[in-house]
């Protein structure tokens, strides 16, 4: 499943317009503890989080994640978006809660078990 | 004249929702004195209402009380903010309250957040939910602390919850922290091995006491001219003979 495809199916707002969204999503991971994401997320995961700090971009790059979805209507910090565009990390935002968004992702076949 | 001062700069009073009711200003000062501490800081969660009482309770003792707070950032990272006097402390408190949200405590479920005077008499209760987090980012809080000439120290970086490394994975490059605190859970050697970031900053140790018995369980010994925040600032930079002697 491509990240592009998710954007067509679920109401998600693109925060990093210059970044390539034609990337594979292999699975998903949800956590607001960046140390936990560093320890447990897998390459190609779409990461769902409430955190908007610029460190999220470094973690996504390090773990080669497919992208970040910031939930709950939160707006990423400006430095975060700037860094994401520099690093080529796709960031999306959603007004959904984590639970609602994950239900939608599951319907599209995105799974947490890899 | 330079002298060794033993400090515990992270102590919660009964104002913190997780602080024991026995953590009254007199009890804290008496315990600090009995354990040979020269400098303590009262650092309640997002609040500072018991600091004046602690300073008054310590006035006739050899213990110096520094104003402080353990403030929670938007990322839920705990930051130890220490100030040189009550005026900057009050200004910082105002900023924190303006950004803390207005959740009140629920008396059925919340712990009491007790405000006491220097005689340990209850003066009132803080009705805000002090467990909350500020809407200011970690970087914004550090900037506010520095604007008020305070010290910004990342709390218990070795803990999984509410620490900068737990919440944010690593210490951002551009945060001008004055020091990092290592909790009693981890030795300094372990901390240096586990967290490469820890090598970039001075390390200190404090008790993070929530109960009287815990006061002074971890300490930092400084070489200072006076027991003041300004001197501790110099010590963190190893200026003019001021220094961290050791951390225990």
XYZ file of N, CA and C in Angstrom, chain B residues 114-213:
300
model
N -1.516 20.567 49.056
C -1.642 21.369 50.269
C -0.653 22.529 50.312
N -1.194 23.718 50.561
C -0.362 24.899 50.766
C -0.252 25.121 52.266
N 0.988 25.227 52.748
C 1.188 25.373 54.195
C 2.064 26.590 54.483
N 2.042 27.029 55.735
C 2.931 28.128 56.113
C 4.176 27.574 56.805
N 5.040 28.487 57.270
C 6.323 28.045 57.825
C 6.175 27.293 59.147
N 4.971 27.348 59.731
C 4.722 26.584 60.956
C 3.993 25.275 60.669
N 3.964 24.912 59.394
C 3.302 23.683 58.944
C 1.787 23.722 59.145
N 1.214 24.908 59.224
C -0.243 25.026 59.307
C -0.812 25.134 57.899
N -1.921 24.407 57.680
C -2.518 24.408 56.350
C -3.127 25.779 56.053
N -2.717 26.350 54.949
C -3.229 27.668 54.552
C -4.288 27.538 53.476
N -4.249 26.417 52.761
C -5.215 26.238 51.683
C -4.788 25.103 50.774
N -5.501 25.020 49.653
C -5.227 23.954 48.691
C -5.106 24.563 47.303
N -4.186 24.030 46.525
C -4.102 24.451 45.126
C -5.166 23.679 44.358
N -6.082 24.411 43.711
C -7.242 23.774 43.082
C -6.984 23.392 41.624
N -5.817 23.754 41.107
C -5.513 23.346 39.725
C -5.018 21.912 39.729
N -5.212 21.233 38.617
C -4.669 19.888 38.505
C -3.186 20.008 38.144
N -2.331 19.856 39.162
C -0.905 20.125 38.951
C -0.189 19.025 38.180
N -0.868 17.878 38.023
C -0.276 16.787 37.247
C -0.211 17.107 35.759
N -0.913 18.135 35.324
C -1.006 18.406 33.891
C 0.312 18.849 33.281
N 0.267 19.049 31.976
C 1.444 19.529 31.263
C 1.142 20.904 30.680
N 2.176 21.715 30.589
C 2.062 23.039 29.996
C 1.849 22.901 28.493
N 1.298 23.937 27.876
C 1.201 23.919 26.414
C 2.470 24.466 25.766
N 3.437 24.862 26.581
C 4.713 25.345 26.038
C 5.646 24.168 25.773
N 6.374 24.265 24.668
C 7.306 23.188 24.331
C 8.492 23.218 25.294
N 9.240 22.131 25.300
C 10.434 22.042 26.144
C 11.385 23.206 25.847
N 11.609 23.474 24.559
C 12.510 24.564 24.163
C 11.993 25.921 24.648
N 10.674 26.114 24.554
C 10.100 27.390 25.007
C 10.279 27.556 26.518
N 10.096 26.471 27.266
C 10.263 26.554 28.721
C 11.716 26.866 29.087
N 12.644 26.198 28.414
C 14.068 26.467 28.692
C 14.373 27.937 28.402
N 13.822 28.452 27.304
C 14.059 29.859 26.949
C 13.487 30.797 28.014
N 12.306 30.474 28.534
C 11.701 31.320 29.581
C 12.541 31.287 30.863
N 13.013 30.101 31.220
C 13.856 29.980 32.424
C 15.105 30.850 32.264
N 15.705 30.794 31.096
C 16.932 31.571 30.878
C 16.661 33.069 30.804
N 15.502 33.438 30.247
C 15.137 34.851 30.207
C 15.050 35.412 31.624
N 14.671 34.552 32.571
C 14.545 34.964 33.976
C 15.817 34.624 34.765
N 16.919 34.387 34.029
C 18.228 34.094 34.642
C 18.225 32.876 35.553
N 17.352 31.918 35.238
C 17.319 30.691 36.032
C 18.163 29.600 35.409
N 18.200 28.471 36.113
C 18.898 27.285 35.605
C 17.876 26.293 35.083
N 18.158 25.726 33.903
C 17.262 24.737 33.287
C 17.970 23.388 33.246
N 17.432 22.459 34.006
C 18.066 21.142 34.156
C 17.052 20.064 33.758
N 17.409 19.203 32.832
C 16.497 18.136 32.416
C 16.383 17.119 33.558
N 15.151 16.863 34.010
C 14.928 15.966 35.142
C 15.199 14.516 34.758
N 15.736 13.771 35.719
C 15.879 12.299 35.640
C 15.879 11.744 34.217
N 16.931 12.069 33.474
C 16.967 11.673 32.051
C 17.004 10.165 31.871
N 17.328 9.434 32.939
C 17.424 7.972 32.828
C 16.078 7.283 33.060
N 15.045 8.067 33.383
C 13.739 7.448 33.619
C 12.979 7.342 32.306
N 12.146 6.308 32.197
C 11.395 6.126 30.963
C 10.271 7.149 30.861
N 9.633 7.449 31.987
C 8.494 8.357 31.929
C 8.909 9.789 32.246
N 8.362 10.701 31.481
C 8.509 12.137 31.701
C 9.951 12.637 31.616
N 10.819 11.885 30.966
C 12.180 12.389 30.797
C 12.398 12.790 29.343
N 13.395 13.634 29.129
C 13.626 14.110 27.757
C 13.966 12.956 26.836
N 14.735 11.992 27.326
C 15.125 10.884 26.451
C 13.953 9.916 26.255
N 13.170 9.705 27.304
C 11.993 8.844 27.167
C 10.977 9.421 26.205
N 10.689 10.718 26.352
C 9.634 11.343 25.539
C 10.120 11.697 24.136
N 11.354 12.203 24.052
C 11.828 12.744 22.773
C 12.956 11.931 22.141
N 13.289 10.804 22.740
C 14.254 9.891 22.138
C 15.707 10.275 22.361
N 15.986 11.552 22.294
C 17.349 12.058 22.488
C 17.245 13.546 22.787
N 18.355 14.154 23.205
C 18.334 15.583 23.530
C 18.538 16.375 22.243
N 17.586 17.232 21.879
C 17.753 18.016 20.646
C 19.059 18.815 20.702
N 19.695 18.960 19.546
C 21.011 19.609 19.462
C 21.048 21.018 20.027
N 19.972 21.751 19.813
C 20.045 23.187 20.051
C 19.403 23.631 21.366
N 19.193 22.715 22.299
C 18.613 23.128 23.583
C 19.739 23.445 24.565
N 19.812 24.712 25.017
C 20.920 25.098 25.890
C 20.678 24.733 27.354
N 20.580 23.448 27.627
C 20.369 23.006 29.013
C 21.618 23.290 29.843
N 21.415 23.595 31.123
C 22.546 23.874 32.002
C 23.131 22.604 32.596
N 22.297 21.584 32.734
C 22.775 20.306 33.291
C 21.708 19.249 33.059
N 22.108 18.007 33.267
C 21.164 16.891 33.222
C 21.158 16.242 34.604
N 20.002 15.776 35.006
C 19.900 15.091 36.295
C 19.807 13.583 36.065
N 20.609 12.841 36.808
C 20.563 11.377 36.769
C 19.910 10.909 38.071
N 18.898 10.079 37.960
C 18.161 9.663 39.155
C 18.908 8.560 39.905
N 18.351 8.175 41.030
C 19.008 7.158 41.858
C 18.934 5.775 41.222
N 18.143 5.644 40.152
C 18.005 4.337 39.510
C 19.254 3.918 38.741
N 20.081 4.896 38.394
C 21.172 4.647 37.449
C 22.467 5.221 38.000
N 23.558 4.490 37.834
C 24.858 5.043 38.254
C 25.361 5.986 37.165
N 26.303 6.836 37.538
C 26.839 7.779 36.550
C 27.530 7.053 35.401
N 28.221 5.980 35.728
C 28.923 5.210 34.690
C 27.896 4.644 33.705
N 26.824 4.085 34.265
C 25.762 3.549 33.401
C 25.168 4.655 32.540
N 24.924 5.811 33.163
C 24.301 6.922 32.433
C 25.180 7.355 31.261
N 26.477 7.465 31.509
C 27.388 7.898 30.444
C 27.440 6.864 29.324
N 27.346 5.581 29.707
C 27.397 4.520 28.698
C 26.087 4.458 27.905
N 24.977 4.626 28.613
C 23.662 4.463 27.967
C 23.275 5.665 27.121
N 23.664 6.859 27.580
C 23.184 8.074 26.916
C 24.369 8.904 26.434
N 24.724 8.768 25.169
C 25.841 9.566 24.645
C 25.607 11.059 24.861
N 24.325 11.467 24.842
C 23.990 12.877 25.061
C 24.503 13.376 26.415
N 24.569 12.475 27.374
C 24.934 12.868 28.734
C 26.367 13.389 28.807
N 27.169 13.103 27.791
C 28.571 13.571 27.827
C 28.688 15.042 27.466
N 27.642 15.588 26.845
C 27.707 16.991 26.408
C 27.374 17.980 27.511
N 26.846 17.490 28.614
C 26.332 18.400 29.651
C 26.898 18.006 31.020
N 26.930 18.988 31.957
C 27.256 18.619 33.331
C 26.162 17.701 33.883
N 26.555 16.752 34.706
C 25.571 15.851 35.317
C 25.464 16.175 36.802
N 24.223 16.185 37.297
C 24.035 16.340 38.732
C 23.084 15.240 39.214
N 23.062 15.034 40.513
C 22.150 14.038 41.082
C 21.386 14.680 42.233
N 20.106 14.343 42.301
C 19.243 14.832 43.377
C 18.365 13.681 43.815
N 17.628 13.917 44.910
C 16.816 12.813 45.443
C 15.494 12.640 44.700
N 14.908 13.731 44.156
C 13.523 13.691 43.647
C 12.619 13.148 44.749
N 12.869 13.611 45.985
C 12.156 13.079 47.151
C 10.681 13.449 47.116
N 9.841 12.464 47.375
C 8.414 12.682 47.578
C 8.025 12.339 49.021
N 8.937 11.688 49.757
C 8.733 11.293 51.151
C 9.950 11.757 51.953
N 9.757 12.092 53.226
C 10.878 12.594 54.021
C 12.103 11.672 53.988
N 11.875 10.362 54.053
C 12.994 9.421 54.058
C 13.869 9.515 52.814
